[in-house]
């Protein structure tokens, strides 16, 4: 009789332990049977949406899981939509003086200019100068720019031309740049 109670007690403990493990440690979507399991699993916008919670079609989109709301991380607009460089083209052979031309949206400028740097393959600064807007820069449209860099011939065969979005706030979220590989 005593052995039967011990065996029965061990079986009950094993069954309860297995059930608790199944209900709490499950990480696959198929085992989220109850709403409270889904609520606990929702920890990001993507996860919330994949678990079937309602997604609000706002900008940016939001997903609500009970009392928690998750906002979709939207990437900033592609740099191709912000700046176009006409010259030099990537991997072009460049010499001093180097004239850089193109167009950038008004938001790329601050006070009608943005920084331009030329580095060699060792990341040593060869030249730096602000590119100047050629017309009114206070517009969301593309505005032509031009800058000329004068530099000494580097010791490396390659380098990088960096056109940096002017960011007077210093906020990383507002920072952007276009890197163009060049040859010397």
Short mmCIF file of N, CA and C in Angstrom, two decimals:
data_model
loop_
_atom_site.label_atom_id
_atom_site.label_comp_id
_atom_site.label_asym_id
_atom_site.label_seq_id
_atom_site.Cartn_x
_atom_site.Cartn_y
_atom_site.Cartn_z
N UNK A 1 0.82 -1.19 0.00
CA UNK A 1 0.00 0.00 0.00
C UNK A 1 0.86 1.25 0.00
N UNK A 2 1.92 1.26 0.84
CA UNK A 2 2.80 2.41 0.92
C UNK A 2 3.55 2.59 -0.40
N UNK A 3 3.99 1.52 -1.04
CA UNK A 3 4.72 1.59 -2.31
C UNK A 3 3.78 2.11 -3.40
N UNK A 4 2.54 1.70 -3.39
CA UNK A 4 1.56 2.16 -4.37
C UNK A 4 1.35 3.66 -4.26
N UNK A 5 1.27 4.18 -3.06
CA UNK A 5 1.12 5.63 -2.86
C UNK A 5 2.36 6.38 -3.34
N UNK A 6 3.53 5.83 -3.08
CA UNK A 6 4.77 6.48 -3.52
C UNK A 6 4.82 6.51 -5.05
N UNK A 7 4.52 5.39 -5.69
CA UNK A 7 4.54 5.33 -7.15
C UNK A 7 3.49 6.28 -7.73
N UNK A 8 2.30 6.28 -7.15
CA UNK A 8 1.25 7.18 -7.60
C UNK A 8 1.65 8.65 -7.42
N UNK A 9 2.29 8.99 -6.31
CA UNK A 9 2.76 10.35 -6.06
C UNK A 9 3.82 10.77 -7.06
N UNK A 10 4.76 9.87 -7.36
CA UNK A 10 5.81 10.16 -8.35
C UNK A 10 5.19 10.37 -9.72
N UNK A 11 4.23 9.54 -10.11
CA UNK A 11 3.56 9.69 -11.40
C UNK A 11 2.81 11.02 -11.50
N UNK A 12 2.12 11.41 -10.44
CA UNK A 12 1.40 12.69 -10.43
C UNK A 12 2.39 13.84 -10.58
N UNK A 13 3.50 13.77 -9.86
CA UNK A 13 4.52 14.83 -9.95
C UNK A 13 5.09 14.89 -11.37
N UNK A 14 5.39 13.74 -11.98
CA UNK A 14 5.93 13.72 -13.34
C UNK A 14 4.92 14.27 -14.35
N UNK A 15 3.66 13.90 -14.21
CA UNK A 15 2.63 14.40 -15.13
C UNK A 15 2.45 15.91 -14.98
N UNK A 16 2.37 16.39 -13.74
CA UNK A 16 2.24 17.83 -13.51
C UNK A 16 3.48 18.58 -14.01
N UNK A 17 4.66 18.04 -13.75
CA UNK A 17 5.90 18.66 -14.23
C UNK A 17 5.94 18.72 -15.74
N UNK A 18 5.53 17.64 -16.41
CA UNK A 18 5.48 17.63 -17.87
C UNK A 18 4.49 18.63 -18.42
N UNK A 19 3.32 18.72 -17.79
CA UNK A 19 2.31 19.69 -18.23
C UNK A 19 2.80 21.12 -18.05
N UNK A 20 3.41 21.41 -16.92
CA UNK A 20 3.96 22.76 -16.69
C UNK A 20 5.06 23.07 -17.69
N UNK A 21 5.92 22.12 -17.96
CA UNK A 21 6.99 22.32 -18.93
C UNK A 21 6.40 22.58 -20.31
N UNK A 22 5.39 21.80 -20.69
CA UNK A 22 4.75 21.97 -21.99
C UNK A 22 4.09 23.33 -22.12
N UNK A 23 3.40 23.76 -21.09
CA UNK A 23 2.67 25.02 -21.15
C UNK A 23 3.56 26.25 -21.03
N UNK A 24 4.70 26.14 -20.37
CA UNK A 24 5.54 27.32 -20.11
C UNK A 24 6.81 27.38 -20.93
N UNK A 25 7.34 26.26 -21.37
CA UNK A 25 8.63 26.26 -22.04
C UNK A 25 8.52 26.11 -23.54
N UNK A 26 7.35 26.05 -24.06
CA UNK A 26 7.16 25.86 -25.49
C UNK A 26 7.59 27.12 -26.24
N UNK A 27 8.39 26.94 -27.30
CA UNK A 27 8.85 28.09 -28.08
C UNK A 27 8.37 28.05 -29.52
N UNK A 28 7.64 27.02 -29.90
CA UNK A 28 7.12 26.93 -31.26
C UNK A 28 5.69 27.43 -31.29
N UNK A 29 5.30 28.00 -32.43
CA UNK A 29 3.95 28.56 -32.55
C UNK A 29 2.86 27.51 -32.40
N UNK A 30 3.13 26.28 -32.78
CA UNK A 30 2.08 25.26 -32.75
C UNK A 30 1.61 24.95 -31.34
N UNK A 31 2.43 25.20 -30.33
CA UNK A 31 2.04 24.83 -28.98
C UNK A 31 1.40 25.98 -28.20
N UNK A 32 1.23 27.15 -28.83
CA UNK A 32 0.53 28.24 -28.17
C UNK A 32 -0.96 28.06 -28.37
N UNK A 33 -1.58 27.34 -27.46
CA UNK A 33 -2.99 27.00 -27.57
C UNK A 33 -3.85 28.08 -26.94
N UNK A 34 -3.43 28.57 -25.82
CA UNK A 34 -4.23 29.51 -25.04
C UNK A 34 -3.77 30.94 -25.28
N UNK A 35 -4.69 31.88 -25.13
CA UNK A 35 -4.40 33.30 -25.34
C UNK A 35 -3.30 33.79 -24.42
N UNK A 36 -3.28 33.34 -23.17
CA UNK A 36 -2.26 33.81 -22.23
C UNK A 36 -0.87 33.37 -22.66
N UNK A 37 -0.77 32.23 -23.36
CA UNK A 37 0.53 31.79 -23.87
C UNK A 37 0.99 32.72 -24.99
N UNK A 38 0.07 33.09 -25.86
CA UNK A 38 0.42 33.98 -26.96
C UNK A 38 0.81 35.36 -26.44
N UNK A 39 0.09 35.84 -25.42
CA UNK A 39 0.40 37.15 -24.84
C UNK A 39 1.81 37.17 -24.27
N UNK A 40 2.20 36.09 -23.61
CA UNK A 40 3.56 36.03 -23.04
C UNK A 40 4.62 35.96 -24.12
N UNK A 41 4.30 35.32 -25.25
CA UNK A 41 5.28 35.14 -26.32
C UNK A 41 5.47 36.38 -27.17
N UNK A 42 4.49 37.27 -27.20
CA UNK A 42 4.58 38.47 -28.03
C UNK A 42 5.58 39.44 -27.40
N UNK A 43 6.75 39.59 -28.05
CA UNK A 43 7.79 40.47 -27.51
C UNK A 43 8.35 41.44 -28.55
N UNK A 44 7.81 41.41 -29.76
CA UNK A 44 8.22 42.35 -30.81
C UNK A 44 7.07 42.48 -31.81
N UNK A 45 7.18 43.45 -32.70
CA UNK A 45 6.13 43.64 -33.70
C UNK A 45 5.99 42.39 -34.57
N UNK A 46 7.12 41.87 -35.05
CA UNK A 46 7.08 40.72 -35.94
C UNK A 46 6.46 39.51 -35.26
N UNK A 47 6.85 39.27 -34.01
CA UNK A 47 6.33 38.12 -33.26
C UNK A 47 4.85 38.31 -32.98
N UNK A 48 4.45 39.50 -32.61
CA UNK A 48 3.05 39.81 -32.33
C UNK A 48 2.20 39.54 -33.57
N UNK A 49 2.64 40.01 -34.73
CA UNK A 49 1.89 39.81 -35.97
C UNK A 49 1.84 38.33 -36.35
N UNK A 50 2.95 37.61 -36.16
CA UNK A 50 2.97 36.19 -36.53
C UNK A 50 2.08 35.35 -35.63
N UNK A 51 1.81 35.81 -34.42
CA UNK A 51 0.92 35.08 -33.51
C UNK A 51 -0.55 35.39 -33.77
N UNK A 52 -0.83 36.25 -34.74
CA UNK A 52 -2.20 36.51 -35.14
C UNK A 52 -2.89 37.66 -34.43
N UNK A 53 -2.14 38.47 -33.70
CA UNK A 53 -2.76 39.62 -33.04
C UNK A 53 -3.07 40.69 -34.08
N UNK A 54 -4.04 41.58 -33.81
CA UNK A 54 -4.43 42.58 -34.80
C UNK A 54 -3.31 43.60 -35.06
N UNK A 55 -3.15 43.93 -36.35
CA UNK A 55 -2.15 44.91 -36.78
C UNK A 55 -2.90 46.14 -37.27
N UNK A 56 -2.57 47.29 -36.68
CA UNK A 56 -3.19 48.56 -37.09
C UNK A 56 -2.43 49.11 -38.29
N UNK A 57 -3.13 49.45 -39.33
CA UNK A 57 -2.50 49.96 -40.55
C UNK A 57 -2.23 51.45 -40.41
N UNK A 58 -1.38 51.79 -39.46
CA UNK A 58 -0.95 53.17 -39.28
C UNK A 58 0.45 53.29 -39.87
N UNK A 59 1.06 54.42 -39.73
CA UNK A 59 2.42 54.58 -40.22
C UNK A 59 3.29 55.12 -39.10
N UNK A 60 4.16 54.32 -38.51
CA UNK A 60 4.41 52.91 -38.80
C UNK A 60 3.32 52.02 -38.22
N UNK A 61 3.25 50.78 -38.74
CA UNK A 61 2.21 49.86 -38.28
C UNK A 61 2.44 49.48 -36.82
N UNK A 62 1.34 49.15 -36.13
CA UNK A 62 1.40 48.74 -34.73
C UNK A 62 0.61 47.46 -34.54
N UNK A 63 1.09 46.62 -33.62
CA UNK A 63 0.42 45.37 -33.29
C UNK A 63 0.08 45.39 -31.81
N UNK A 64 -1.18 45.05 -31.48
CA UNK A 64 -1.63 45.06 -30.08
C UNK A 64 -1.80 43.64 -29.58
N UNK A 65 -1.12 43.34 -28.47
CA UNK A 65 -1.24 42.04 -27.81
C UNK A 65 -1.65 42.31 -26.37
N UNK A 66 -2.95 42.27 -26.12
CA UNK A 66 -3.44 42.58 -24.78
C UNK A 66 -3.19 44.04 -24.46
N UNK A 67 -2.47 44.29 -23.37
CA UNK A 67 -2.17 45.67 -22.98
C UNK A 67 -0.86 46.17 -23.59
N UNK A 68 -0.15 45.32 -24.33
CA UNK A 68 1.13 45.70 -24.94
C UNK A 68 0.91 46.08 -26.41
N UNK A 69 1.61 47.12 -26.84
CA UNK A 69 1.57 47.54 -28.23
C UNK A 69 3.00 47.59 -28.75
N UNK A 70 3.21 47.00 -29.92
CA UNK A 70 4.53 46.96 -30.54
C UNK A 70 4.48 47.73 -31.85
N UNK A 71 5.51 48.56 -32.08
CA UNK A 71 5.58 49.37 -33.29
C UNK A 71 6.59 48.77 -34.24
N UNK A 72 6.23 48.72 -35.51
CA UNK A 72 7.11 48.17 -36.54
C UNK A 72 8.31 49.09 -36.73
N UNK A 73 9.50 48.51 -36.78
CA UNK A 73 10.70 49.28 -37.08
C UNK A 73 10.79 49.42 -38.59
N UNK A 74 10.69 50.64 -39.06
CA UNK A 74 10.78 50.88 -40.49
C UNK A 74 12.15 51.47 -40.79
N UNK A 75 12.84 50.93 -41.79
CA UNK A 75 14.15 51.46 -42.12
C UNK A 75 14.04 52.86 -42.70
N UNK A 76 15.08 53.66 -42.54
CA UNK A 76 15.05 54.99 -43.16
C UNK A 76 15.02 54.85 -44.67
N UNK A 77 14.62 55.88 -45.38
CA UNK A 77 14.58 55.78 -46.83
C UNK A 77 15.96 55.43 -47.38
N UNK A 78 15.97 54.66 -48.43
CA UNK A 78 17.23 54.25 -49.04
C UNK A 78 18.01 55.49 -49.48
N UNK A 79 19.33 55.42 -49.37
CA UNK A 79 20.15 56.58 -49.73
C UNK A 79 19.97 56.94 -51.20
N UNK A 80 19.64 55.94 -52.03
CA UNK A 80 19.41 56.23 -53.44
C UNK A 80 18.24 57.18 -53.62
N UNK A 81 17.34 57.19 -52.66
CA UNK A 81 16.20 58.09 -52.73
C UNK A 81 16.55 59.47 -52.15
N UNK A 82 17.72 59.60 -51.55
CA UNK A 82 18.11 60.85 -50.91
C UNK A 82 19.19 61.60 -51.68
N UNK A 83 20.11 60.86 -52.34
CA UNK A 83 21.23 61.51 -53.01
C UNK A 83 21.64 60.71 -54.25
N UNK A 84 21.96 61.43 -55.32
CA UNK A 84 22.47 60.82 -56.55
C UNK A 84 23.80 61.50 -56.86
N UNK A 85 24.83 60.70 -57.05
CA UNK A 85 26.15 61.24 -57.41
C UNK A 85 26.36 60.97 -58.90
N UNK A 86 26.60 62.04 -59.66
CA UNK A 86 26.82 61.89 -61.10
C UNK A 86 28.28 61.66 -61.42
N UNK A 87 29.16 62.31 -60.66
CA UNK A 87 30.59 62.19 -60.90
C UNK A 87 31.32 62.38 -59.57
N UNK A 88 32.27 61.53 -59.24
CA UNK A 88 32.76 60.37 -59.99
C UNK A 88 31.86 59.15 -59.78
N UNK A 89 31.90 58.24 -60.72
CA UNK A 89 31.17 56.98 -60.60
C UNK A 89 31.99 56.02 -59.73
N UNK A 90 31.36 55.01 -59.14
CA UNK A 90 32.10 54.05 -58.31
C UNK A 90 33.25 53.41 -59.09
N UNK A 91 34.38 53.27 -58.42
CA UNK A 91 35.61 52.66 -58.94
C UNK A 91 36.24 53.45 -60.08
N UNK A 92 35.90 54.74 -60.21
CA UNK A 92 36.52 55.59 -61.22
C UNK A 92 37.93 55.95 -60.80
N UNK A 93 38.77 56.24 -61.79
CA UNK A 93 40.11 56.75 -61.54
C UNK A 93 39.98 58.25 -61.30
N UNK A 94 40.46 58.72 -60.14
CA UNK A 94 40.33 60.13 -59.80
C UNK A 94 41.70 60.75 -59.59
N UNK A 95 41.79 62.04 -59.93
CA UNK A 95 43.02 62.80 -59.72
C UNK A 95 42.64 64.16 -59.13
N UNK A 96 43.64 64.85 -58.63
CA UNK A 96 43.41 66.18 -58.08
C UNK A 96 43.54 67.20 -59.19
N UNK A 97 42.71 68.17 -59.26
CA UNK A 97 41.52 68.46 -58.45
C UNK A 97 40.35 67.56 -58.87
N UNK A 98 39.60 67.09 -57.89
CA UNK A 98 38.47 66.19 -58.12
C UNK A 98 37.17 66.98 -57.92
N UNK A 99 36.38 67.08 -58.98
CA UNK A 99 35.09 67.77 -58.88
C UNK A 99 33.99 66.72 -58.74
N UNK A 100 33.20 66.88 -57.69
CA UNK A 100 32.11 65.95 -57.40
C UNK A 100 30.81 66.68 -57.69
N UNK A 101 29.95 66.06 -58.49
CA UNK A 101 28.66 66.66 -58.82
C UNK A 101 27.55 65.64 -58.60
N UNK A 102 26.37 66.15 -58.37
CA UNK A 102 25.21 65.29 -58.18
C UNK A 102 24.04 66.12 -57.71
N UNK A 103 23.09 65.42 -57.09
CA UNK A 103 21.92 66.09 -56.53
C UNK A 103 21.51 65.36 -55.27
N UNK A 104 21.02 66.12 -54.31
CA UNK A 104 20.56 65.55 -53.04
C UNK A 104 19.27 66.25 -52.64
N UNK A 105 18.46 65.53 -51.92
CA UNK A 105 17.22 66.13 -51.42
C UNK A 105 17.57 67.21 -50.39
N UNK A 106 16.68 68.17 -50.24
CA UNK A 106 16.93 69.29 -49.34
C UNK A 106 17.26 68.86 -47.92
N UNK A 107 16.70 67.75 -47.46
CA UNK A 107 16.97 67.26 -46.11
C UNK A 107 18.38 66.75 -45.91
N UNK A 108 19.15 66.55 -47.00
CA UNK A 108 20.53 66.10 -46.90
C UNK A 108 21.44 67.28 -46.51
N UNK A 109 20.99 68.49 -46.79
CA UNK A 109 21.77 69.70 -46.53
C UNK A 109 21.42 70.30 -45.17
N UNK A 110 22.35 71.12 -44.67
CA UNK A 110 22.05 72.05 -43.58
C UNK A 110 22.76 73.34 -43.94
N UNK A 111 22.00 74.41 -43.99
CA UNK A 111 22.53 75.72 -44.41
C UNK A 111 23.20 75.60 -45.78
N UNK A 112 22.56 74.86 -46.68
CA UNK A 112 22.96 74.74 -48.09
C UNK A 112 24.26 74.00 -48.33
N UNK A 113 24.72 73.17 -47.36
CA UNK A 113 25.94 72.40 -47.58
C UNK A 113 25.89 71.09 -46.81
N UNK A 114 26.80 70.19 -47.17
CA UNK A 114 27.00 68.95 -46.42
C UNK A 114 28.46 68.52 -46.58
N UNK A 115 29.01 67.77 -45.61
CA UNK A 115 30.43 67.42 -45.64
C UNK A 115 30.76 66.35 -46.68
N UNK A 116 31.92 66.52 -47.31
CA UNK A 116 32.47 65.53 -48.24
C UNK A 116 33.91 65.27 -47.83
N UNK A 117 34.28 63.99 -47.76
CA UNK A 117 35.65 63.61 -47.38
C UNK A 117 36.19 62.60 -48.38
N UNK A 118 37.49 62.66 -48.61
CA UNK A 118 38.18 61.68 -49.44
C UNK A 118 39.23 61.00 -48.58
N UNK A 119 39.13 59.67 -48.48
CA UNK A 119 40.07 58.88 -47.67
C UNK A 119 40.84 57.94 -48.57
N UNK A 120 42.08 57.60 -48.15
CA UNK A 120 42.80 56.56 -48.87
C UNK A 120 42.42 55.20 -48.30
N UNK A 121 43.04 54.12 -48.79
CA UNK A 121 42.69 52.77 -48.35
C UNK A 121 43.02 52.53 -46.88
N UNK A 122 43.91 53.35 -46.30
CA UNK A 122 44.25 53.24 -44.88
C UNK A 122 43.39 54.16 -44.01
N UNK A 123 42.33 54.70 -44.58
CA UNK A 123 41.41 55.63 -43.91
C UNK A 123 42.09 56.92 -43.46
N UNK A 124 43.14 57.31 -44.16
CA UNK A 124 43.78 58.60 -43.90
C UNK A 124 43.06 59.66 -44.73
N UNK A 125 42.77 60.79 -44.09
CA UNK A 125 42.05 61.87 -44.76
C UNK A 125 42.96 62.55 -45.78
N UNK A 126 42.52 62.57 -47.03
CA UNK A 126 43.26 63.25 -48.09
C UNK A 126 42.73 64.65 -48.33
N UNK A 127 41.40 64.80 -48.24
CA UNK A 127 40.78 66.11 -48.46
C UNK A 127 39.38 66.11 -47.86
N UNK A 128 38.93 67.29 -47.48
CA UNK A 128 37.57 67.46 -46.96
C UNK A 128 37.10 68.86 -47.28
N UNK A 129 35.85 68.95 -47.68
CA UNK A 129 35.27 70.25 -47.99
C UNK A 129 33.76 70.10 -48.05
N UNK A 130 33.02 71.15 -47.74
CA UNK A 130 31.56 71.03 -47.84
C UNK A 130 31.09 71.16 -49.29
N UNK A 131 30.16 70.30 -49.68
CA UNK A 131 29.50 70.44 -50.98
C UNK A 131 28.45 71.53 -50.84
N UNK A 132 28.34 72.37 -51.85
CA UNK A 132 27.42 73.49 -51.80
C UNK A 132 26.22 73.25 -52.72
N UNK A 133 25.04 73.57 -52.20
CA UNK A 133 23.83 73.50 -53.02
C UNK A 133 23.92 74.57 -54.11
N UNK A 134 23.47 74.23 -55.31
CA UNK A 134 23.54 75.15 -56.43
C UNK A 134 22.25 75.95 -56.60
N UNK A 135 21.24 75.64 -55.79
CA UNK A 135 19.99 76.41 -55.81
C UNK A 135 19.35 76.29 -54.42
N UNK A 136 18.11 76.74 -54.29
CA UNK A 136 17.43 76.74 -52.99
C UNK A 136 17.38 75.32 -52.43
N UNK A 137 17.93 75.14 -51.25
CA UNK A 137 18.02 73.81 -50.63
C UNK A 137 16.86 73.51 -49.70
N UNK A 138 16.04 74.48 -49.38
CA UNK A 138 14.94 74.28 -48.43
C UNK A 138 13.72 73.73 -49.15
N UNK A 139 13.85 72.50 -49.62
CA UNK A 139 12.80 71.84 -50.38
C UNK A 139 12.95 70.33 -50.18
N UNK A 140 11.88 69.58 -50.30
CA UNK A 140 12.02 68.12 -50.23
C UNK A 140 12.51 67.52 -51.54
N UNK A 141 12.63 68.34 -52.58
CA UNK A 141 13.05 67.86 -53.90
C UNK A 141 14.56 67.77 -53.99
N UNK A 142 15.03 67.20 -55.11
CA UNK A 142 16.47 67.11 -55.35
C UNK A 142 17.02 68.49 -55.72
N UNK A 143 18.19 68.79 -55.15
CA UNK A 143 18.88 70.06 -55.37
C UNK A 143 20.29 69.74 -55.85
N UNK A 144 20.76 70.31 -56.97
CA UNK A 144 22.10 70.03 -57.45
C UNK A 144 23.18 70.53 -56.48
N UNK A 145 24.31 69.80 -56.44
CA UNK A 145 25.44 70.22 -55.61
C UNK A 145 26.73 70.05 -56.40
N UNK A 146 27.78 70.71 -55.88
CA UNK A 146 29.11 70.59 -56.47
C UNK A 146 30.14 70.91 -55.41
N UNK A 147 31.27 70.22 -55.48
CA UNK A 147 32.41 70.49 -54.62
C UNK A 147 33.67 70.04 -55.36
N UNK A 148 34.76 70.75 -55.14
CA UNK A 148 36.05 70.37 -55.72
C UNK A 148 37.03 70.11 -54.60
N UNK A 149 37.66 68.94 -54.64
CA UNK A 149 38.66 68.55 -53.64
C UNK A 149 40.04 68.58 -54.26
N UNK A 150 40.98 69.19 -53.55
CA UNK A 150 42.38 69.22 -53.98
C UNK A 150 43.16 68.38 -52.98
N UNK A 151 43.95 67.41 -53.50
CA UNK A 151 44.66 66.50 -52.61
C UNK A 151 45.98 66.07 -53.22
N UNK A 152 46.90 65.66 -52.36
CA UNK A 152 48.19 65.13 -52.82
C UNK A 152 48.00 63.67 -53.20
N UNK A 153 48.80 63.17 -54.16
CA UNK A 153 48.66 61.77 -54.55
C UNK A 153 48.91 60.85 -53.35
N UNK A 154 48.00 59.92 -53.08
CA UNK A 154 48.18 59.03 -51.93
C UNK A 154 49.14 57.89 -52.25
N UNK A 155 49.52 57.16 -51.21
CA UNK A 155 50.41 56.00 -51.38
C UNK A 155 49.63 54.73 -51.69
N UNK A 156 48.32 54.77 -51.56
CA UNK A 156 47.51 53.59 -51.84
C UNK A 156 46.84 53.74 -53.21
N UNK A 157 46.44 52.62 -53.79
CA UNK A 157 45.84 52.63 -55.12
C UNK A 157 44.34 52.87 -55.09
N UNK A 158 43.73 52.70 -53.92
CA UNK A 158 42.28 52.86 -53.81
C UNK A 158 41.93 53.77 -52.64
N UNK A 159 40.69 54.19 -52.62
CA UNK A 159 40.22 55.03 -51.53
C UNK A 159 38.71 55.08 -51.51
N UNK A 160 38.18 55.97 -50.67
CA UNK A 160 36.73 56.10 -50.52
C UNK A 160 36.34 57.56 -50.47
N UNK A 161 35.36 57.91 -51.26
CA UNK A 161 34.77 59.24 -51.23
C UNK A 161 33.50 59.14 -50.39
N UNK A 162 33.40 59.96 -49.35
CA UNK A 162 32.27 59.89 -48.42
C UNK A 162 31.48 61.19 -48.49
N UNK A 163 30.21 61.06 -48.84
CA UNK A 163 29.29 62.20 -48.84
C UNK A 163 28.35 61.99 -47.66
N UNK A 164 28.44 62.86 -46.69
CA UNK A 164 27.75 62.68 -45.42
C UNK A 164 26.57 63.65 -45.31
N UNK A 165 25.44 63.12 -44.89
CA UNK A 165 24.28 63.98 -44.64
C UNK A 165 24.64 64.93 -43.50
N UNK A 166 24.41 66.23 -43.70
CA UNK A 166 24.73 67.17 -42.63
C UNK A 166 23.76 66.93 -41.48
N UNK A 167 24.33 66.74 -40.29
CA UNK A 167 23.54 66.34 -39.13
C UNK A 167 23.93 67.23 -37.95
N UNK A 168 23.45 68.47 -37.90
CA UNK A 168 23.85 69.36 -36.82
C UNK A 168 23.39 68.89 -35.44
N UNK A 169 22.37 68.04 -35.39
CA UNK A 169 21.88 67.56 -34.09
C UNK A 169 22.83 66.54 -33.48
N UNK A 170 23.61 65.85 -34.31
CA UNK A 170 24.49 64.80 -33.79
C UNK A 170 23.76 63.52 -33.45
N UNK A 171 22.46 63.47 -33.70
CA UNK A 171 21.66 62.27 -33.39
C UNK A 171 22.00 61.16 -34.39
N UNK A 172 22.35 59.97 -33.89
CA UNK A 172 22.65 58.85 -34.80
C UNK A 172 21.49 58.51 -35.72
N UNK A 173 20.26 58.70 -35.27
CA UNK A 173 19.10 58.39 -36.11
C UNK A 173 19.03 59.30 -37.33
N UNK A 174 19.64 60.48 -37.27
CA UNK A 174 19.62 61.42 -38.39
C UNK A 174 20.85 61.31 -39.27
N UNK A 175 21.79 60.44 -38.92
CA UNK A 175 23.04 60.32 -39.67
C UNK A 175 22.84 59.42 -40.89
N UNK A 176 23.51 59.77 -41.97
CA UNK A 176 23.51 58.95 -43.19
C UNK A 176 24.72 59.36 -44.01
N UNK A 177 25.20 58.43 -44.82
CA UNK A 177 26.31 58.76 -45.70
C UNK A 177 26.30 57.82 -46.89
N UNK A 178 26.95 58.27 -47.95
CA UNK A 178 27.14 57.46 -49.14
C UNK A 178 28.64 57.30 -49.32
N UNK A 179 29.09 56.06 -49.44
CA UNK A 179 30.50 55.76 -49.64
C UNK A 179 30.70 55.31 -51.09
N UNK A 180 31.62 55.97 -51.78
CA UNK A 180 31.90 55.64 -53.18
C UNK A 180 33.36 55.20 -53.28
N UNK A 181 33.61 53.95 -53.68
CA UNK A 181 34.99 53.51 -53.85
C UNK A 181 35.60 54.19 -55.08
N UNK A 182 36.86 54.62 -54.94
CA UNK A 182 37.57 55.27 -56.04
C UNK A 182 38.96 54.67 -56.18
N UNK A 183 39.57 54.91 -57.34
CA UNK A 183 40.95 54.48 -57.60
C UNK A 183 41.79 55.71 -57.89
N UNK A 184 43.07 55.62 -57.46
CA UNK A 184 43.99 56.75 -57.68
C UNK A 184 44.98 56.41 -58.77
#
